[in-house]
Coordinates of C-alpha atoms in Angstrom, one line a residue:
Chain A
M4 CA 4.3 37.5 -90.4
T5 CA 2.4 34.3 -89.8
W6 CA 5.4 32.6 -88.3
S7 CA 6.5 35.4 -86.1
A8 CA 2.9 35.7 -84.8
L9 CA 2.8 31.9 -84.2
L10 CA 6.1 31.9 -82.3
L11 CA 5.0 34.9 -80.2
S12 CA 1.7 33.2 -79.5
L13 CA 3.4 30.0 -78.3
Q14 CA 5.9 32.0 -76.2
V15 CA 3.1 34.1 -74.6
T16 CA 0.9 31.1 -74.1
L17 CA 3.7 29.0 -72.6
V18 CA 4.8 31.6 -70.1
A19 CA 1.2 32.5 -69.2
T20 CA 0.2 28.9 -68.8
I21 CA 3.0 28.2 -66.4
A22 CA 2.3 31.4 -64.4
L23 CA -1.5 30.8 -64.3
S24 CA -1.0 27.2 -63.3
V25 CA 1.2 28.0 -60.4
I26 CA -0.7 31.0 -59.2
G27 CA -4.0 29.4 -59.8
L28 CA -3.1 26.2 -57.9
V29 CA -1.9 28.2 -54.9
L30 CA -5.1 30.2 -54.9
A31 CA -7.3 27.2 -55.4
F32 CA -5.6 25.4 -52.5
A33 CA -6.0 28.4 -50.2
L34 CA -9.7 28.7 -51.2
A35 CA -10.4 24.9 -50.9
R36 CA -8.6 24.4 -47.5
F37 CA -8.7 27.5 -45.5
E38 CA -11.3 29.9 -44.1
F39 CA -10.0 33.4 -43.8
R40 CA -11.3 37.0 -43.6
G41 CA -12.0 38.5 -47.0
K42 CA -12.3 35.1 -48.7
V43 CA -15.4 36.2 -50.6
L44 CA -13.6 39.3 -51.8
V45 CA -10.6 37.3 -53.0
E46 CA -13.0 34.9 -54.8
T47 CA -14.8 37.8 -56.5
L48 CA -11.6 39.4 -57.6
I49 CA -10.3 36.1 -59.0
N50 CA -13.5 35.6 -61.0
L51 CA -13.9 39.2 -62.2
P52 CA -12.0 38.7 -65.4
L53 CA -14.5 36.0 -66.4
I54 CA -17.3 38.5 -66.3
L55 CA -15.8 41.8 -67.3
P56 CA -15.2 42.6 -70.9
P57 CA -11.6 41.9 -71.8
S58 CA -11.1 45.5 -72.7
V59 CA -12.0 46.5 -69.2
V60 CA -9.6 44.0 -67.8
G61 CA -7.0 45.4 -70.2
Y62 CA -7.8 49.0 -69.0
Y63 CA -7.3 48.0 -65.4
L64 CA -4.0 46.4 -66.3
L65 CA -3.0 49.5 -68.2
I66 CA -3.5 51.5 -65.1
I67 CA -1.8 49.1 -62.7
L68 CA 1.2 48.3 -64.9
G69 CA 1.5 51.8 -66.4
R70 CA 4.2 54.4 -66.0
R71 CA 3.0 55.5 -62.6
N72 CA 3.6 52.1 -60.9
P73 CA 6.5 52.9 -58.5
I74 CA 7.8 49.3 -58.3
L75 CA 8.0 48.9 -62.0
E76 CA 9.6 52.3 -62.3
W77 CA 12.2 51.4 -59.6
L78 CA 12.9 48.1 -61.5
E79 CA 13.1 50.1 -64.7
W80 CA 10.8 47.5 -66.2
Q81 CA 8.7 48.6 -69.1
I82 CA 5.8 46.2 -69.5
L83 CA 3.3 48.1 -71.6
F84 CA 3.6 47.2 -75.3
T85 CA 5.9 44.2 -74.7
W86 CA 5.3 40.5 -75.0
Q87 CA 5.6 40.2 -71.2
G88 CA 2.5 42.5 -71.1
A89 CA 0.7 40.1 -73.4
A90 CA 1.7 37.2 -71.1
I91 CA 0.4 39.0 -68.0
A92 CA -2.9 39.8 -69.7
S93 CA -3.2 36.1 -70.7
T94 CA -2.4 35.0 -67.2
I95 CA -5.0 37.2 -65.6
V96 CA -7.8 36.0 -67.8
G97 CA -6.8 32.4 -67.5
I98 CA -6.5 32.2 -63.7
P99 CA -10.2 32.0 -62.9
L100 CA -10.6 28.9 -65.1
M101 CA -7.6 27.3 -63.5
V102 CA -8.8 28.1 -60.0
Q103 CA -12.3 26.9 -60.5
A104 CA -11.3 23.5 -62.0
S105 CA -8.5 22.7 -59.5
R106 CA -10.5 24.0 -56.5
A107 CA -13.3 21.7 -57.4
A108 CA -10.9 18.8 -57.7
L109 CA -9.2 19.6 -54.4
S110 CA -12.5 19.8 -52.6
T111 CA -13.6 16.3 -53.6
I112 CA -10.6 14.7 -51.8
D113 CA -11.7 13.0 -48.6
P114 CA -10.1 14.8 -45.7
V115 CA -9.9 11.4 -43.9
I116 CA -7.4 10.3 -46.6
E117 CA -5.2 13.3 -45.9
N118 CA -5.5 12.8 -42.2
A119 CA -4.4 9.2 -42.7
A120 CA -1.3 10.5 -44.5
R121 CA -0.6 12.8 -41.6
T122 CA -0.8 10.0 -39.0
L123 CA 1.6 8.0 -41.2
G124 CA 4.2 10.7 -40.6
S125 CA 3.8 12.9 -43.7
S126 CA 4.6 16.6 -43.5
E127 CA 2.1 18.9 -45.2
W128 CA 4.4 19.3 -48.2
E129 CA 4.9 15.6 -48.6
L130 CA 1.1 15.1 -48.2
F131 CA 0.5 17.6 -50.9
R132 CA 3.0 16.1 -53.3
R133 CA 2.3 12.4 -52.8
V134 CA -1.5 12.4 -52.1
T135 CA -3.3 15.7 -52.8
L136 CA -1.7 16.5 -56.1
P137 CA -2.0 13.0 -57.6
L138 CA -5.6 12.7 -56.5
A139 CA -6.6 16.1 -57.9
R140 CA -4.5 15.8 -61.0
R141 CA -7.4 15.4 -63.4
G142 CA -9.1 18.6 -62.3
I143 CA -5.8 20.4 -62.2
L144 CA -4.9 19.3 -65.7
A145 CA -8.3 20.3 -66.9
G146 CA -7.7 23.7 -65.3
V147 CA -4.3 24.0 -67.0
V148 CA -5.8 23.1 -70.4
L149 CA -8.7 25.5 -70.0
G150 CA -6.5 28.3 -68.7
G151 CA -3.9 27.7 -71.4
A152 CA -6.6 27.7 -74.1
R153 CA -7.9 31.0 -72.8
A154 CA -4.4 32.4 -72.8
L155 CA -3.8 31.2 -76.3
G156 CA -7.0 32.9 -77.5
E157 CA -6.5 36.1 -75.5
F158 CA -7.3 39.2 -77.6
G159 CA -9.0 42.1 -75.9
A160 CA -6.9 42.7 -72.8
T161 CA -3.7 42.0 -74.8
L162 CA -4.7 44.6 -77.4
M163 CA -5.2 47.1 -74.6
I164 CA -1.8 46.7 -72.8
A165 CA 0.5 45.2 -75.4
G166 CA -0.9 46.8 -78.5
N167 CA -0.8 45.1 -81.9
I168 CA 2.8 45.5 -83.0
P169 CA 3.8 43.0 -85.7
G170 CA 6.9 41.0 -84.6
R171 CA 6.7 42.3 -81.1
T172 CA 3.3 41.9 -79.5
Q173 CA 1.1 40.7 -82.4
T174 CA 0.0 37.2 -81.3
L175 CA -2.0 34.9 -83.6
P176 CA -5.5 36.1 -82.7
L177 CA -4.4 39.7 -83.3
A178 CA -2.7 38.8 -86.5
I179 CA -5.9 37.0 -87.7
Y180 CA -7.9 40.1 -86.9
D181 CA -5.4 42.3 -88.8
A182 CA -5.4 40.0 -91.8
V183 CA -9.2 40.0 -92.0
Q184 CA -9.2 43.8 -91.7
A185 CA -6.8 44.1 -94.5
R186 CA -8.7 41.4 -96.6
R187 CA -5.7 39.1 -96.6
Y188 CA -7.9 36.1 -96.5
A189 CA -5.4 33.5 -97.6
E190 CA -3.2 34.5 -94.6
A191 CA -6.1 34.5 -92.3
N192 CA -7.1 31.0 -93.4
R193 CA -3.6 29.7 -92.8
M194 CA -3.5 31.2 -89.3
V195 CA -7.0 30.0 -88.4
I196 CA -6.1 26.4 -89.4
L197 CA -2.8 26.7 -87.4
M198 CA -4.7 27.9 -84.4
T199 CA -7.2 25.0 -84.7
I200 CA -4.4 22.5 -85.0
I201 CA -2.7 23.9 -81.9
A202 CA -5.9 23.7 -79.9
L203 CA -6.6 20.1 -81.0
A204 CA -3.0 19.0 -80.4
G205 CA -3.3 20.4 -76.9
L206 CA -6.5 18.5 -76.1
W207 CA -5.2 15.3 -77.6
T208 CA -2.0 15.5 -75.6
V209 CA -4.0 15.8 -72.4
R210 CA -6.2 12.9 -73.4
L211 CA -3.1 10.8 -74.2
L212 CA -1.5 11.6 -70.8
E213 CA -4.7 10.7 -69.0
S214 CA -5.3 7.4 -70.8
K215 CA -1.7 6.4 -70.2
R216 CA -2.1 6.9 -66.5
M217 CA -5.5 5.1 -66.6
S218 CA -4.0 2.1 -68.3
Q219 CA -1.2 2.0 -65.8
R220 CA -3.8 1.7 -63.1
G221 CA -5.8 -1.1 -64.5
Chain B
M22 CA 7.1 -3.2 -20.0
G23 CA 5.8 -1.5 -23.1
D24 CA 4.7 2.0 -23.7
R25 CA 2.1 3.8 -21.6
L26 CA -0.3 6.4 -22.9
I27 CA -1.5 8.9 -20.4
I28 CA -4.4 11.1 -21.3
G29 CA -6.0 13.9 -19.2
I30 CA -7.8 16.3 -21.5
E31 CA -10.8 18.7 -21.6
K32 CA -12.6 20.1 -24.6
E33 CA -15.7 22.1 -25.1
L34 CA -17.6 20.6 -28.0
S35 CA -21.0 21.5 -29.5
G36 CA -23.5 20.0 -27.1
F37 CA -21.2 18.6 -24.5
R38 CA -17.9 18.8 -22.7
L39 CA -15.3 16.2 -23.3
M40 CA -13.5 15.3 -20.1
I41 CA -11.2 12.3 -20.3
D42 CA -8.7 10.8 -17.9
L43 CA -7.1 7.5 -19.0
S44 CA -4.0 5.5 -18.6
I45 CA -3.5 2.9 -21.3
A46 CA -0.8 0.3 -21.4
A47 CA 0.4 -2.0 -24.2
E48 CA -3.0 -3.6 -24.7
I49 CA -6.1 -3.4 -26.8
F50 CA -8.0 -0.7 -25.0
V51 CA -11.6 -0.3 -26.2
L52 CA -13.5 3.0 -26.1
F53 CA -17.1 2.0 -26.2
G54 CA -20.1 4.3 -26.3
P55 CA -23.0 5.5 -28.4
S56 CA -22.6 7.6 -31.5
G57 CA -21.7 11.2 -30.6
S58 CA -20.4 10.3 -27.2
G59 CA -16.9 11.8 -28.1
K60 CA -15.0 8.6 -28.8
T61 CA -13.6 9.7 -32.2
Q62 CA -12.8 13.1 -30.7
I63 CA -10.5 11.3 -28.2
L64 CA -8.7 9.6 -31.1
N65 CA -8.4 13.0 -33.0
A66 CA -7.0 14.6 -29.9
L67 CA -4.4 11.8 -29.5
A68 CA -3.4 12.0 -33.2
G69 CA -3.1 15.8 -33.1
L70 CA -6.0 16.3 -35.5
M71 CA -7.9 18.2 -32.8
N72 CA -6.6 20.4 -30.0
P73 CA -8.1 20.0 -26.5
D74 CA -8.7 23.2 -24.6
R75 CA -6.8 22.0 -21.5
G76 CA -4.8 19.0 -20.4
E77 CA -1.9 16.8 -21.3
I78 CA -1.2 13.8 -23.4
R79 CA 1.9 11.8 -22.7
L80 CA 3.3 8.7 -24.3
D81 CA 6.0 6.8 -22.6
G82 CA 7.3 9.8 -20.7
R83 CA 7.3 12.1 -23.7
T84 CA 4.7 14.9 -23.7
L85 CA 2.8 15.2 -26.9
F86 CA 0.4 17.9 -25.9
R87 CA 0.1 20.2 -23.0
S88 CA -2.2 23.1 -22.4
L89 CA -2.6 24.9 -19.1
D90 CA -5.1 27.8 -18.6
D91 CA -6.0 27.7 -22.3
S92 CA -2.5 28.4 -23.5
V93 CA -0.9 25.6 -25.5
T94 CA 2.7 25.1 -24.5
I95 CA 3.4 21.8 -26.2
N96 CA 1.7 20.5 -29.3
L97 CA 3.6 18.0 -31.4
P98 CA 2.3 17.9 -35.0
T99 CA 0.5 14.8 -36.1
R100 CA 3.5 13.4 -38.0
E101 CA 5.7 13.4 -34.9
R102 CA 3.3 11.7 -32.6
R103 CA 3.9 8.2 -33.8
M104 CA 0.2 7.4 -33.7
A105 CA -1.1 5.7 -36.8
M106 CA -4.8 5.8 -37.4
V107 CA -7.0 3.2 -39.1
F108 CA -10.4 4.5 -40.2
Q109 CA -13.8 2.9 -40.7
Q110 CA -13.7 3.7 -44.4
Y111 CA -10.1 2.4 -44.7
A112 CA -8.8 5.7 -46.1
L113 CA -6.4 4.0 -48.5
F114 CA -4.7 6.1 -51.1
P115 CA -6.9 5.3 -54.2
H116 CA -4.1 6.1 -56.6
L117 CA -1.6 3.6 -55.1
T118 CA -1.5 -0.2 -55.2
A119 CA -1.8 -2.2 -52.0
R120 CA 2.0 -2.5 -51.9
E121 CA 2.5 1.2 -52.6
N122 CA 0.0 2.0 -49.8
V123 CA 1.9 -0.1 -47.4
A124 CA 5.3 1.4 -48.6
Y125 CA 4.0 4.9 -48.3
P126 CA 5.3 5.6 -44.7
L127 CA 8.6 3.8 -45.4
R128 CA 11.5 6.1 -46.2
K129 CA 14.3 4.3 -47.8
D130 CA 14.0 0.5 -47.4
K131 CA 10.7 -0.3 -49.1
S132 CA 11.3 -4.1 -48.7
N133 CA 9.6 -4.0 -45.3
A134 CA 6.4 -3.5 -47.2
D135 CA 6.6 -7.0 -48.6
R136 CA 7.2 -8.4 -45.1
L137 CA 4.1 -6.6 -43.8
L138 CA 2.0 -7.6 -46.7
Q139 CA 3.0 -11.2 -46.0
R140 CA 2.2 -10.8 -42.3
M141 CA -1.3 -9.6 -43.2
Q142 CA -1.7 -12.4 -45.8
L143 CA -1.9 -9.9 -48.7
D144 CA 1.2 -10.8 -50.7
H145 CA -0.9 -12.1 -53.6
L146 CA -2.8 -8.8 -53.7
A147 CA 0.1 -6.5 -53.6
G148 CA -0.4 -5.2 -57.1
R149 CA -4.0 -4.4 -56.8
Y150 CA -5.6 -1.0 -56.3
P151 CA -7.9 -0.4 -53.4
Y152 CA -11.0 -0.4 -55.6
E153 CA -10.1 -4.0 -56.6
L154 CA -10.0 -5.2 -53.0
S155 CA -12.9 -6.3 -50.7
G156 CA -13.6 -4.3 -47.6
G157 CA -11.8 -6.8 -45.4
Q158 CA -8.7 -6.8 -47.7
Q159 CA -8.7 -3.0 -47.7
Q160 CA -8.7 -2.9 -44.0
R161 CA -5.8 -5.4 -43.8
V162 CA -3.9 -3.1 -46.1
A163 CA -4.7 -0.2 -43.9
I164 CA -3.4 -2.1 -40.8
A165 CA -0.3 -3.1 -42.7
R166 CA 0.3 0.5 -43.7
A167 CA -0.2 1.7 -40.1
L168 CA 2.4 -0.9 -39.0
A169 CA 4.8 0.3 -41.6
A170 CA 4.7 3.8 -40.1
D171 CA 6.6 2.3 -37.1
A172 CA 4.1 3.9 -34.8
K173 CA 4.0 3.2 -31.1
V174 CA 0.2 3.5 -30.9
L175 CA -2.5 2.3 -33.3
L176 CA -5.7 4.3 -33.2
L177 CA -8.6 2.3 -34.7
D178 CA -11.8 4.2 -35.4
E179 CA -14.7 1.7 -35.8
P180 CA -12.3 -0.3 -37.9
F181 CA -14.4 -3.3 -38.8
S182 CA -17.9 -2.0 -38.5
A183 CA -18.5 -1.9 -42.2
L184 CA -17.5 -5.6 -42.5
D185 CA -19.5 -8.9 -42.3
R186 CA -19.4 -10.9 -39.1
P187 CA -17.1 -13.7 -40.0
I188 CA -14.5 -11.3 -41.5
R189 CA -14.8 -9.1 -38.5
D190 CA -14.2 -12.0 -36.1
Q191 CA -11.1 -13.1 -38.0
L192 CA -9.7 -9.6 -38.1
H193 CA -10.3 -9.3 -34.4
R194 CA -8.3 -12.5 -33.8
E195 CA -5.5 -11.2 -36.1
L196 CA -5.5 -7.9 -34.2
I197 CA -5.1 -9.6 -30.8
A198 CA -2.3 -11.7 -32.2
L199 CA -0.7 -8.6 -33.6
Q200 CA -0.9 -6.8 -30.3
E201 CA 0.8 -9.7 -28.5
E202 CA 3.4 -9.9 -31.2
T203 CA 4.3 -6.2 -31.3
G204 CA 3.5 -4.9 -27.8
L205 CA 1.7 -1.9 -29.4
V206 CA -0.7 0.3 -27.5
I207 CA -3.9 -0.1 -29.4
V208 CA -6.9 2.2 -28.8
Y209 CA -10.0 0.7 -30.4
V210 CA -13.1 2.8 -30.8
T211 CA -16.5 1.1 -31.3
H212 CA -20.2 1.5 -30.7
S213 CA -20.7 -2.2 -31.1
L214 CA -20.8 -4.3 -28.0
D215 CA -19.9 -7.4 -30.0
D216 CA -16.7 -5.7 -31.2
A217 CA -15.9 -4.5 -27.7
M218 CA -16.3 -8.0 -26.4
T219 CA -14.1 -9.8 -29.0
A220 CA -11.4 -7.1 -29.3
G221 CA -10.6 -5.7 -26.0
N222 CA -8.6 -6.4 -22.9
R223 CA -10.1 -3.4 -21.1
V224 CA -13.0 -1.2 -22.0
A225 CA -13.9 2.4 -21.2
I226 CA -17.6 3.2 -21.3
I227 CA -17.9 6.7 -22.7
N228 CA -21.1 8.7 -22.5
G229 CA -21.6 12.4 -23.2
G230 CA -17.9 13.1 -23.2
R231 CA -17.3 11.4 -19.9
I232 CA -15.9 8.0 -18.9
E233 CA -18.5 6.1 -16.9
Q234 CA -16.5 3.1 -16.1
V235 CA -13.1 1.4 -17.0
S236 CA -12.6 -2.3 -16.6
S237 CA -13.0 -5.7 -18.3
L238 CA -16.4 -6.2 -19.9
T239 CA -17.1 -9.1 -17.6
E240 CA -16.6 -6.8 -14.7
I241 CA -18.8 -4.1 -16.3
F242 CA -21.6 -6.6 -16.7
T243 CA -21.3 -8.0 -13.2
H244 CA -20.5 -4.7 -11.4
P245 CA -22.0 -1.9 -13.5
R246 CA -21.0 1.4 -12.0
N247 CA -24.2 3.4 -12.7
R248 CA -27.5 3.5 -14.6
S249 CA -25.9 5.2 -17.6
V250 CA -23.6 2.2 -18.0
L251 CA -26.6 -0.1 -17.9
E252 CA -28.2 1.9 -20.7
I253 CA -25.1 1.9 -22.8
I254 CA -24.3 -1.8 -22.6
G255 CA -28.0 -2.2 -23.3
V256 CA -29.1 -4.8 -20.7
P257 CA -32.7 -5.9 -20.4
N258 CA -34.8 -6.2 -17.2
V259 CA -33.6 -3.0 -15.5
I260 CA -35.5 -2.6 -12.2
N261 CA -35.8 0.2 -9.8
G262 CA -36.6 -0.5 -6.2
T263 CA -36.3 0.3 -2.5
I264 CA -34.4 -1.9 -0.1
K265 CA -36.7 -3.2 2.6
E266 CA -36.0 -5.5 5.5
D267 CA -37.1 -8.7 3.7
G268 CA -35.9 -7.8 0.2
L269 CA -36.4 -5.3 -2.6
E270 CA -39.6 -3.5 -3.1
W271 CA -40.1 -3.3 -6.8
S272 CA -41.3 0.2 -7.7
G273 CA -44.7 0.3 -9.2
L274 CA -45.4 -3.4 -8.7
G275 CA -46.2 -3.4 -5.1
L276 CA -44.5 -6.8 -4.8
M277 CA -41.4 -7.9 -3.2
T278 CA -38.5 -9.7 -4.5
K279 CA -36.3 -11.6 -2.1
V280 CA -32.8 -10.7 -2.9
Q281 CA -29.4 -11.3 -1.5
Q282 CA -28.8 -7.7 -0.9
K283 CA -26.2 -5.4 0.4
G284 CA -27.1 -1.7 1.0
R285 CA -29.0 0.3 3.5
L286 CA -32.7 0.0 4.3
G287 CA -34.8 2.5 2.4
E288 CA -32.1 3.1 -0.2
V289 CA -33.4 3.4 -3.7
V290 CA -31.5 1.2 -6.0
T291 CA -31.2 0.1 -9.7
A292 CA -30.5 -3.4 -10.7
Y293 CA -30.9 -5.7 -13.7
V294 CA -31.4 -9.4 -14.3
P295 CA -29.7 -11.0 -17.3
S296 CA -32.4 -12.5 -19.5
E297 CA -30.6 -15.8 -19.5
E298 CA -31.3 -16.1 -15.8
I299 CA -35.0 -15.7 -16.0
T300 CA -37.2 -18.7 -16.4
I301 CA -40.9 -18.7 -17.2
E302 CA -43.4 -21.4 -16.5
G303 CA -46.9 -22.0 -17.6
I304 CA -49.7 -21.6 -15.1
D305 CA -52.3 -24.3 -14.8
G306 CA -55.9 -23.3 -13.9
E307 CA -57.1 -20.0 -12.6
V308 CA -54.8 -17.0 -12.5
N309 CA -55.4 -15.2 -9.2
G310 CA -54.4 -15.2 -5.6
S311 CA -51.5 -13.5 -4.0
L312 CA -48.0 -15.0 -4.0
D313 CA -47.1 -16.9 -0.9
D314 CA -43.8 -16.8 0.9
S315 CA -42.1 -19.5 -1.0
H316 CA -42.9 -17.8 -4.3
Q317 CA -41.5 -14.4 -3.5
N318 CA -39.4 -14.2 -6.6
R319 CA -42.2 -15.2 -8.9
F320 CA -44.4 -12.8 -10.8
R321 CA -47.3 -13.4 -13.0
G322 CA -47.6 -11.8 -16.4
R323 CA -48.7 -12.1 -19.9
V324 CA -46.5 -13.1 -22.9
V325 CA -46.5 -10.2 -25.4
R326 CA -43.8 -11.3 -27.8
S327 CA -41.7 -14.3 -28.5
Q328 CA -38.8 -14.9 -30.9
A329 CA -36.6 -17.8 -31.6
S330 CA -33.0 -17.0 -32.6
G331 CA -31.0 -20.2 -33.2
L332 CA -31.4 -22.4 -30.2
V333 CA -32.4 -19.5 -27.9
Q334 CA -36.0 -18.8 -27.3
R335 CA -36.8 -15.3 -26.2
H336 CA -40.0 -14.3 -24.5
W337 CA -41.2 -10.8 -23.4
V338 CA -43.6 -10.9 -20.5
E339 CA -45.6 -7.9 -19.3
L340 CA -46.0 -7.7 -15.6
P341 CA -49.0 -6.0 -13.8
N342 CA -46.9 -2.8 -13.5
R343 CA -46.5 -2.8 -17.3
Q344 CA -42.8 -3.5 -17.0
L345 CA -41.5 -5.9 -19.7
I346 CA -39.3 -8.8 -18.6
E347 CA -37.2 -10.5 -21.2
S348 CA -36.2 -14.2 -20.8
A349 CA -33.8 -16.0 -23.0
R350 CA -33.6 -19.8 -22.5
R351 CA -32.4 -22.8 -24.3
D352 CA -34.8 -25.3 -22.7
G353 CA -37.0 -25.5 -25.8
R354 CA -40.2 -24.3 -24.1
R355 CA -42.4 -21.9 -26.1
Y356 CA -45.3 -19.9 -24.9
L357 CA -47.9 -18.2 -27.0
N358 CA -48.6 -14.5 -27.2
G359 CA -51.3 -13.6 -24.7
E360 CA -50.6 -16.6 -22.5
M361 CA -50.4 -16.1 -18.8
V362 CA -47.2 -17.3 -17.3
E363 CA -45.1 -17.2 -14.2
V364 CA -41.8 -15.4 -14.3
K365 CA -39.1 -16.7 -12.0
I366 CA -36.3 -14.4 -11.0
P367 CA -33.5 -16.1 -9.0
A368 CA -32.7 -13.8 -6.1
D369 CA -29.0 -14.4 -6.3
R370 CA -28.8 -13.4 -9.9
I371 CA -30.0 -9.9 -9.5
I372 CA -27.1 -7.5 -10.4
F373 CA -27.1 -4.2 -8.6
V374 CA -25.7 -1.0 -9.9
E375 CA -22.9 0.2 -7.7
K376 CA -24.3 3.6 -7.0

């Protein structure tokens, strides 16, 4: 049970982290660089999952992704009570952290440096890839780590839309809750330690990547 | 014959209206004016970082921008304009070494970067990051990087104003050599008269979004077009007067200065006298009595300030009409504050504003 929960957690976290990184970066870029109508509304919606109780976020997802969604119905895609549902819940709760960290990093880049790149013949995409992204990478990386950690630890919203089905949607945090409920403390201990190791390993990997880059510079 | 940059643009900005008509050849062309006069906006319009409301920008027969009746018909993106910009704060990519910065615009053959680094005497610094370079070195890298972009026009926005004088002078010499070598069109924005003097072939005086005068600086000093030009180049000893039969009646002074003058009788004119042309002499004995005919270009006044800078001694003398006259001489004479002196203004050295 522990191992299937671990594998499922890693799978959900990996997919959610990739999704929240890409979506979060696009949103952060749009918010940092453009003024548009309804910007405040978009910001509020992005940050809502930070403030709302996870069960409320889960309830909204339940309604949006439920049986009555015509697109999902047309695709014949059943999301509720699957690991994909858990991944979606994790993505949604992780996005605000990704957006905040990377938006802050993007805003600190001197626009003069980006204009310099433009006058040197760079297209917008080349500028983003060769200048903006490398300069903002610390903040972006921090956003990925924070969002990923949030995805890994996601509990409430996942419970609402994916349930707690062992082997199918029971991620580590849910399995820990289950084990404690059933007084299987040895199993709970094992999983708590596992979870802690994963979290520490994640943080150390990021540190390692950073210090490697730093030593390359100096 | 090199490239020619032709600019005719208008833009409503906060506080003033930018209206520019210029034709710039392969030369170092200086845009000189006070802060907020619109100089940088001109560069931004050229580079495509700002869109004018109306007008046209052409480079060597190719139209880069055209807008008629507020509808833009041609607007090449910045990357296709072949105008590389060099900024006051260098704007190097902080995550790249000097060599990587210079190689940034190069597509395939990065070896050109080494040649350019060598050209700018930077080969020994190629592996350093911008934060490991001095301001002068960073700006050299920025210039090398702009050259690597194979641009036809270099736009320099206050490029050396954050640098010390000797480094600035050297970079100016290098820039002039570079222009002669490459035949590039170089547009150089500055608010420093020193920079304008050392860098440019021709200078446009910009004020409030308009061009007041375009010519060599010598020409601007000897034939200033209007009062605004005088204010911008910051000349001392500006005088207003009316042309009379026997000379210029100096407003407020009730005295006449004999001048070699063109212009109609009764015309109100503005003029200035370079401080180097004004001598002052001590007065022996009593200070009174009117000035006789032979002394028509002499005034009495009181020294209110003096200052020695190097070999040059400056005095500021207050005339009876409270106007300050500045004299800068190298004759070694010094007068004390409060001392009454005689100011001598050579009639043939008075420079009149053209209109």
